């Protein structure tokens, strides 16, 4: 059985290698993969090195979002135990409000009751492309908001947030490293303008453990706005990026091949 699995995996890896060239940003087809329990960096299991200075996606750097209409969107985490045996329930809210000058979005993050960082952390959180469905399945939120198709082959370079995925809040502004986490910051690369590729108001927030397991998630909903006829949240986008665990499907280096081989080999160890 393991031989058959290995043959199938290596066939898929051969396809990846054939479609990926050094220096290219070829989009790799989605392939089934198991990520739970595999160490990752920012949710990506294909590369465990430091940020690569200046690395960006085929869409180039993210654009600073100017002219954002005055509006606020809030996501409230559900009252669900992610660990019923231990009675652990992460709670809290994240609110994004258009900056007073219309440039970027001011975020107020207030999360509480995180479990042991030594056991589960550090914790990361991202804006994901799709809202959480009625059944609360966090995996249905798909990949991170990533209008430049940067992917997650290399960790976000916090000193150059324009090169990161737009939805990678932890990468740009810091991981969650305490049981109670309260921070405020302005993100210049997110928008309150419906229809913008950087708009987050119809999307979701997802919190991951250090091994990419999705611990909890919630939808952003409008809490205030000065926009005309905006009494409810806009219709979610129908553009879907295939989900590979917590990693994107767009890569920019042949090093993904070696990383995936390592993951397959680790399966048999």
mmCIF file of C-alpha atoms in Angstrom:
data_model
loop_
_atom_site.group_PDB
_atom_site.id
_atom_site.type_symbol
_atom_site.label_atom_id
_atom_site.label_comp_id
_atom_site.label_asym_id
_atom_site.label_seq_id
_atom_site.Cartn_x
_atom_site.Cartn_y
_atom_site.Cartn_z
ATOM 1 C CA UNK A 1 0.000 0.000 0.000
ATOM 2 C CA UNK A 2 2.815 2.382 0.924
ATOM 3 C CA UNK A 3 4.512 1.612 -2.393
ATOM 4 C CA UNK A 4 1.360 2.603 -4.260
ATOM 5 C CA UNK A 5 1.064 5.817 -2.252
ATOM 6 C CA UNK A 6 4.717 6.667 -2.843
ATOM 7 C CA UNK A 7 4.404 6.005 -6.575
ATOM 8 C CA UNK A 8 1.348 8.241 -6.773
ATOM 9 C CA UNK A 9 3.033 10.988 -4.783
ATOM 10 C CA UNK A 10 6.200 10.873 -6.861
ATOM 11 C CA UNK A 11 4.128 10.987 -10.060
ATOM 12 C CA UNK A 12 2.498 14.148 -8.769
ATOM 13 C CA UNK A 13 5.878 15.581 -7.854
ATOM 14 C CA UNK A 14 7.153 14.853 -11.346
ATOM 15 C CA UNK A 15 4.225 16.858 -12.690
ATOM 16 C CA UNK A 16 5.107 19.717 -10.335
ATOM 17 C CA UNK A 17 8.746 19.667 -11.451
ATOM 18 C CA UNK A 18 7.781 19.594 -15.110
ATOM 19 C CA UNK A 19 5.568 22.666 -14.670
ATOM 20 C CA UNK A 20 7.952 24.669 -12.485
ATOM 21 C CA UNK A 21 11.106 26.384 -13.728
ATOM 22 C CA UNK A 22 13.692 28.283 -11.745
ATOM 23 C CA UNK A 23 12.650 31.934 -11.476
ATOM 24 C CA UNK A 24 9.135 31.288 -12.771
ATOM 25 C CA UNK A 25 5.835 31.880 -11.002
ATOM 26 C CA UNK A 26 3.929 28.989 -12.566
ATOM 27 C CA UNK A 27 0.688 28.080 -10.814
ATOM 28 C CA UNK A 28 0.891 24.453 -9.732
ATOM 29 C CA UNK A 29 -2.301 22.348 -9.939
ATOM 30 C CA UNK A 30 -3.904 21.522 -6.611
ATOM 31 C CA UNK A 31 -2.935 18.096 -5.312
ATOM 32 C CA UNK A 32 -4.388 16.362 -2.236
ATOM 33 C CA UNK A 33 -2.072 16.568 0.733
ATOM 34 C CA UNK A 34 -2.216 15.953 4.467
ATOM 35 C CA UNK A 35 -0.939 18.890 6.520
ATOM 36 C CA UNK A 36 -2.127 18.236 10.074
ATOM 37 C CA UNK A 37 0.841 17.429 12.280
ATOM 38 C CA UNK A 38 3.483 18.457 9.730
ATOM 39 C CA UNK A 39 5.619 21.410 10.909
ATOM 40 C CA UNK A 40 5.023 24.495 8.789
ATOM 41 C CA UNK A 41 6.023 28.112 8.497
ATOM 42 C CA UNK A 42 3.023 30.455 8.310
ATOM 43 C CA UNK A 43 0.917 27.510 7.219
ATOM 44 C CA UNK A 44 3.203 26.404 4.379
ATOM 45 C CA UNK A 45 4.856 22.966 4.511
ATOM 46 C CA UNK A 46 7.037 23.322 1.416
ATOM 47 C CA UNK A 47 9.754 25.606 2.775
ATOM 48 C CA UNK A 48 11.157 26.152 6.258
ATOM 49 C CA UNK A 49 13.781 28.812 5.689
ATOM 50 C CA UNK A 50 13.837 32.539 6.461
ATOM 51 C CA UNK A 51 12.109 35.133 4.251
ATOM 52 C CA UNK A 52 13.686 35.621 0.837
ATOM 53 C CA UNK A 53 14.325 39.344 0.505
ATOM 54 C CA UNK A 54 12.189 40.902 -2.223
ATOM 55 C CA UNK A 55 10.299 37.708 -3.107
ATOM 56 C CA UNK A 56 6.852 38.481 -4.509
ATOM 57 C CA UNK A 57 4.203 36.889 -6.703
ATOM 58 C CA UNK A 58 3.484 37.129 -10.432
ATOM 59 C CA UNK A 59 1.193 40.058 -9.642
ATOM 60 C CA UNK A 60 4.094 42.043 -8.227
ATOM 61 C CA UNK A 61 3.861 44.008 -5.003
ATOM 62 C CA UNK A 62 0.533 44.685 -3.317
ATOM 63 C CA UNK A 63 -0.907 48.144 -3.917
ATOM 64 C CA UNK A 64 -1.469 50.709 -1.172
ATOM 65 C CA UNK A 65 -5.221 51.131 -0.879
ATOM 66 C CA UNK A 66 -6.273 54.767 -1.103
ATOM 67 C CA UNK A 67 -9.762 56.255 -1.127
ATOM 68 C CA UNK A 68 -11.302 53.648 1.165
ATOM 69 C CA UNK A 69 -14.902 54.541 2.060
ATOM 70 C CA UNK A 70 -15.672 54.999 5.769
ATOM 71 C CA UNK A 71 -16.784 51.567 6.936
ATOM 72 C CA UNK A 72 -16.068 49.030 9.661
ATOM 73 C CA UNK A 73 -16.200 45.238 9.489
ATOM 74 C CA UNK A 74 -15.957 42.934 12.479
ATOM 75 C CA UNK A 75 -15.434 39.199 12.925
ATOM 76 C CA UNK A 76 -16.540 37.628 16.225
ATOM 77 C CA UNK A 77 -15.094 34.221 17.049
ATOM 78 C CA UNK A 78 -17.730 31.545 17.786
ATOM 79 C CA UNK A 79 -18.223 30.168 21.299
ATOM 80 C CA UNK A 80 -16.908 26.720 20.425
ATOM 81 C CA UNK A 81 -14.295 24.575 22.165
ATOM 82 C CA UNK A 82 -11.532 23.666 19.752
ATOM 83 C CA UNK A 83 -10.361 21.221 22.424
ATOM 84 C CA UNK A 84 -13.439 19.857 24.195
ATOM 85 C CA UNK A 85 -11.323 17.554 26.367
ATOM 86 C CA UNK A 86 -9.391 20.473 27.784
ATOM 87 C CA UNK A 87 -12.271 22.946 27.654
ATOM 88 C CA UNK A 88 -10.176 25.375 25.592
ATOM 89 C CA UNK A 89 -12.192 28.061 23.822
ATOM 90 C CA UNK A 90 -10.447 30.879 21.966
ATOM 91 C CA UNK A 91 -12.641 33.976 22.056
ATOM 92 C CA UNK A 92 -12.540 37.536 20.810
ATOM 93 C CA UNK A 93 -12.990 39.901 17.893
ATOM 94 C CA UNK A 94 -11.075 41.578 15.108
ATOM 95 C CA UNK A 95 -12.381 44.856 13.695
ATOM 96 C CA UNK A 96 -11.156 46.597 10.565
ATOM 97 C CA UNK A 97 -12.061 50.264 9.995
ATOM 98 C CA UNK A 98 -11.109 52.467 7.074
ATOM 99 C CA UNK A 99 -8.393 54.904 8.123
ATOM 100 C CA UNK A 100 -9.560 58.474 8.591
ATOM 101 C CA UNK A 101 -7.580 59.635 5.545
ATOM 102 C CA UNK A 102 -8.917 56.754 3.426
ATOM 103 C CA UNK A 103 -5.531 55.039 3.108
ATOM 104 C CA UNK A 104 -5.459 51.502 4.438
ATOM 105 C CA UNK A 105 -7.440 49.876 7.222
ATOM 106 C CA UNK A 106 -6.980 50.202 10.988
ATOM 107 C CA UNK A 107 -7.319 46.854 12.784
ATOM 108 C CA UNK A 108 -8.191 46.320 16.428
ATOM 109 C CA UNK A 109 -7.432 42.735 17.446
ATOM 110 C CA UNK A 110 -8.634 41.360 20.773
ATOM 111 C CA UNK A 111 -8.310 37.580 21.229
ATOM 112 C CA UNK A 112 -8.296 35.728 24.538
ATOM 113 C CA UNK A 113 -7.865 32.289 26.099
ATOM 114 C CA UNK A 114 -5.211 30.821 23.833
ATOM 115 C CA UNK A 115 -3.807 27.481 24.989
ATOM 116 C CA UNK A 116 -0.164 26.800 25.772
ATOM 117 C CA UNK A 117 2.125 28.435 23.239
ATOM 118 C CA UNK A 118 4.783 25.833 23.974
ATOM 119 C CA UNK A 119 2.371 23.080 22.944
ATOM 120 C CA UNK A 120 0.364 24.694 20.133
ATOM 121 C CA UNK A 121 1.969 28.017 19.227
ATOM 122 C CA UNK A 122 3.036 30.422 18.061
ATOM 123 C CA UNK A 123 -0.376 31.066 16.551
ATOM 124 C CA UNK A 124 -0.936 32.718 13.183
ATOM 125 C CA UNK A 125 -4.036 34.349 11.749
ATOM 126 C CA UNK A 126 -5.019 35.305 8.227
ATOM 127 C CA UNK A 127 -7.863 36.698 6.162
ATOM 128 C CA UNK A 128 -9.146 33.895 3.941
ATOM 129 C CA UNK A 129 -10.806 34.165 0.531
ATOM 130 C CA UNK A 130 -14.235 32.800 1.358
ATOM 131 C CA UNK A 131 -16.642 33.175 4.290
ATOM 132 C CA UNK A 132 -17.227 30.435 6.832
ATOM 133 C CA UNK A 133 -20.250 28.323 5.777
ATOM 134 C CA UNK A 134 -23.229 27.641 8.021
ATOM 135 C CA UNK A 135 -21.700 24.390 9.275
ATOM 136 C CA UNK A 136 -18.695 26.289 10.673
ATOM 137 C CA UNK A 137 -16.107 24.339 8.661
ATOM 138 C CA UNK A 138 -12.974 26.500 8.667
ATOM 139 C CA UNK A 139 -11.442 24.502 5.783
ATOM 140 C CA UNK A 140 -14.200 25.785 3.491
ATOM 141 C CA UNK A 141 -12.712 29.288 3.688
ATOM 142 C CA UNK A 142 -10.073 28.110 1.182
ATOM 143 C CA UNK A 143 -6.716 29.910 0.837
ATOM 144 C CA UNK A 144 -5.463 33.265 2.107
ATOM 145 C CA UNK A 145 -6.553 36.510 0.455
ATOM 146 C CA UNK A 146 -3.776 36.851 -2.106
ATOM 147 C CA UNK A 147 -4.612 39.147 -5.060
ATOM 148 C CA UNK A 148 -0.976 39.191 -6.243
ATOM 149 C CA UNK A 149 -0.816 35.354 -6.261
ATOM 150 C CA UNK A 150 2.311 35.410 -4.096
ATOM 151 C CA UNK A 151 1.655 32.039 -2.491
ATOM 152 C CA UNK A 152 3.402 30.763 0.631
ATOM 153 C CA UNK A 153 6.594 29.195 -0.670
ATOM 154 C CA UNK A 154 8.586 31.773 1.298
ATOM 155 C CA UNK A 155 7.627 33.338 4.616
ATOM 156 C CA UNK A 156 6.321 36.906 4.614
ATOM 157 C CA UNK A 157 9.007 39.583 4.830
ATOM 158 C CA UNK A 158 7.531 41.800 7.561
ATOM 159 C CA UNK A 159 9.916 44.665 6.744
ATOM 160 C CA UNK A 160 8.448 44.767 3.219
ATOM 161 C CA UNK A 161 4.709 44.103 3.737
ATOM 162 C CA UNK A 162 3.942 45.053 0.135
ATOM 163 C CA UNK A 163 5.593 41.777 -0.909
ATOM 164 C CA UNK A 164 3.406 39.629 1.380
ATOM 165 C CA UNK A 165 -0.017 38.107 0.849
ATOM 166 C CA UNK A 166 -2.631 40.787 1.538
ATOM 167 C CA UNK A 167 -4.419 38.494 3.971
ATOM 168 C CA UNK A 168 -1.326 37.428 5.934
ATOM 169 C CA UNK A 169 -1.947 39.563 9.014
ATOM 170 C CA UNK A 170 0.365 37.517 11.235
ATOM 171 C CA UNK A 171 3.190 37.669 8.715
ATOM 172 C CA UNK A 172 2.934 41.435 8.354
ATOM 173 C CA UNK A 173 2.080 42.403 11.931
ATOM 174 C CA UNK A 174 3.274 39.566 14.159
ATOM 175 C CA UNK A 175 2.199 36.134 15.380
ATOM 176 C CA UNK A 176 -0.001 35.621 18.439
ATOM 177 C CA UNK A 177 2.398 34.758 21.267
ATOM 178 C CA UNK A 178 0.329 35.231 24.449
ATOM 179 C CA UNK A 179 -2.834 33.772 25.974
ATOM 180 C CA UNK A 180 -4.520 37.170 25.673
ATOM 181 C CA UNK A 181 -3.633 39.097 22.533
ATOM 182 C CA UNK A 182 -4.559 42.763 22.053
ATOM 183 C CA UNK A 183 -2.962 44.793 19.266
ATOM 184 C CA UNK A 184 -3.827 47.685 16.970
ATOM 185 C CA UNK A 185 -2.196 48.496 13.649
ATOM 186 C CA UNK A 186 -2.867 49.975 10.205
ATOM 187 C CA UNK A 187 -2.575 47.751 7.155
ATOM 188 C CA UNK A 188 -2.052 49.764 3.980
ATOM 189 C CA UNK A 189 -2.793 46.814 1.674
ATOM 190 C CA UNK A 190 -6.433 46.045 2.551
ATOM 191 C CA UNK A 191 -9.585 47.793 1.431
ATOM 192 C CA UNK A 192 -13.134 48.635 2.513
ATOM 193 C CA UNK A 193 -14.158 49.147 -1.125
ATOM 194 C CA UNK A 194 -16.496 46.359 -2.300
ATOM 195 C CA UNK A 195 -15.249 44.918 -5.574
ATOM 196 C CA UNK A 196 -11.598 45.701 -4.868
ATOM 197 C CA UNK A 197 -9.329 42.629 -4.988
ATOM 198 C CA UNK A 198 -8.067 43.803 -1.585
ATOM 199 C CA UNK A 199 -11.567 44.038 -0.029
ATOM 200 C CA UNK A 200 -11.875 41.984 3.162
ATOM 201 C CA UNK A 201 -15.454 42.746 4.241
ATOM 202 C CA UNK A 202 -17.000 39.628 2.665
ATOM 203 C CA UNK A 203 -14.252 37.278 3.816
ATOM 204 C CA UNK A 204 -13.219 35.474 7.011
ATOM 205 C CA UNK A 205 -10.549 35.364 9.685
ATOM 206 C CA UNK A 206 -8.901 32.021 10.485
ATOM 207 C CA UNK A 207 -6.581 31.248 13.408
ATOM 208 C CA UNK A 208 -4.051 28.432 12.996
ATOM 209 C CA UNK A 209 -1.858 26.509 15.388
ATOM 210 C CA UNK A 210 1.830 26.273 14.537
ATOM 211 C CA UNK A 211 1.274 23.103 12.452
ATOM 212 C CA UNK A 212 -1.364 24.811 10.255
ATOM 213 C CA UNK A 213 -4.400 23.234 11.979
ATOM 214 C CA UNK A 214 -7.338 25.641 11.743
ATOM 215 C CA UNK A 215 -8.422 26.221 15.338
ATOM 216 C CA UNK A 216 -11.268 28.684 14.888
ATOM 217 C CA UNK A 217 -12.704 31.065 12.296
ATOM 218 C CA UNK A 218 -15.371 33.734 11.810
ATOM 219 C CA UNK A 219 -16.863 35.919 9.097
ATOM 220 C CA UNK A 220 -16.406 39.648 8.775
ATOM 221 C CA UNK A 221 -19.706 41.525 8.803
ATOM 222 C CA UNK A 222 -20.378 45.226 8.386
ATOM 223 C CA UNK A 223 -20.922 47.112 11.636
ATOM 224 C CA UNK A 224 -20.931 50.678 10.282
ATOM 225 C CA UNK A 225 -20.722 52.464 6.950
ATOM 226 C CA UNK A 226 -21.391 55.759 5.217
ATOM 227 C CA UNK A 227 -21.752 54.073 1.829
ATOM 228 C CA UNK A 228 -25.112 54.344 0.052
ATOM 229 C CA UNK A 229 -27.364 51.278 0.281
ATOM 230 C CA UNK A 230 -24.914 49.381 2.474
ATOM 231 C CA UNK A 231 -27.120 47.923 5.190
ATOM 232 C CA UNK A 232 -25.669 44.435 4.773
ATOM 233 C CA UNK A 233 -22.399 42.815 3.850
ATOM 234 C CA UNK A 234 -21.654 42.544 0.116
ATOM 235 C CA UNK A 235 -22.076 39.253 -1.690
ATOM 236 C CA UNK A 236 -18.949 37.101 -1.274
ATOM 237 C CA UNK A 237 -16.659 36.740 -4.254
ATOM 238 C CA UNK A 238 -17.077 33.580 -6.306
ATOM 239 C CA UNK A 239 -13.401 33.405 -7.281
ATOM 240 C CA UNK A 240 -11.925 30.336 -5.606
ATOM 241 C CA UNK A 241 -8.288 29.368 -5.142
ATOM 242 C CA UNK A 242 -7.738 25.606 -4.659
ATOM 243 C CA UNK A 243 -6.907 24.787 -1.039
ATOM 244 C CA UNK A 244 -3.751 22.780 -0.240
ATOM 245 C CA UNK A 245 -3.862 22.519 3.524
ATOM 246 C CA UNK A 246 -3.158 26.050 4.630
ATOM 247 C CA UNK A 247 -0.842 26.752 1.702
ATOM 248 C CA UNK A 248 -1.518 28.542 -1.551
ATOM 249 C CA UNK A 249 -1.224 26.852 -4.936
ATOM 250 C CA UNK A 250 0.976 29.506 -6.565
ATOM 251 C CA UNK A 251 4.740 29.192 -6.188
ATOM 252 C CA UNK A 252 7.765 31.038 -7.513
ATOM 253 C CA UNK A 253 10.730 28.684 -7.202
ATOM 254 C CA UNK A 254 11.753 25.150 -8.036
ATOM 255 C CA UNK A 255 12.606 24.671 -4.340
ATOM 256 C CA UNK A 256 9.006 23.547 -3.879
ATOM 257 C CA UNK A 257 9.994 20.243 -5.500
ATOM 258 C CA UNK A 258 12.604 19.483 -2.893
ATOM 259 C CA UNK A 259 10.253 20.515 -0.093
ATOM 260 C CA UNK A 260 7.480 18.254 -1.305
ATOM 261 C CA UNK A 261 9.891 15.327 -1.669
ATOM 262 C CA UNK A 262 10.943 15.899 1.938
ATOM 263 C CA UNK A 263 7.308 15.853 3.033
ATOM 264 C CA UNK A 264 6.720 12.530 1.219
ATOM 265 C CA UNK A 265 9.862 10.993 2.663
ATOM 266 C CA UNK A 266 8.856 12.159 6.156
ATOM 267 C CA UNK A 267 5.580 10.286 5.754
ATOM 268 C CA UNK A 268 7.444 7.000 5.615
ATOM 269 C CA UNK A 269 9.791 7.722 8.522
#
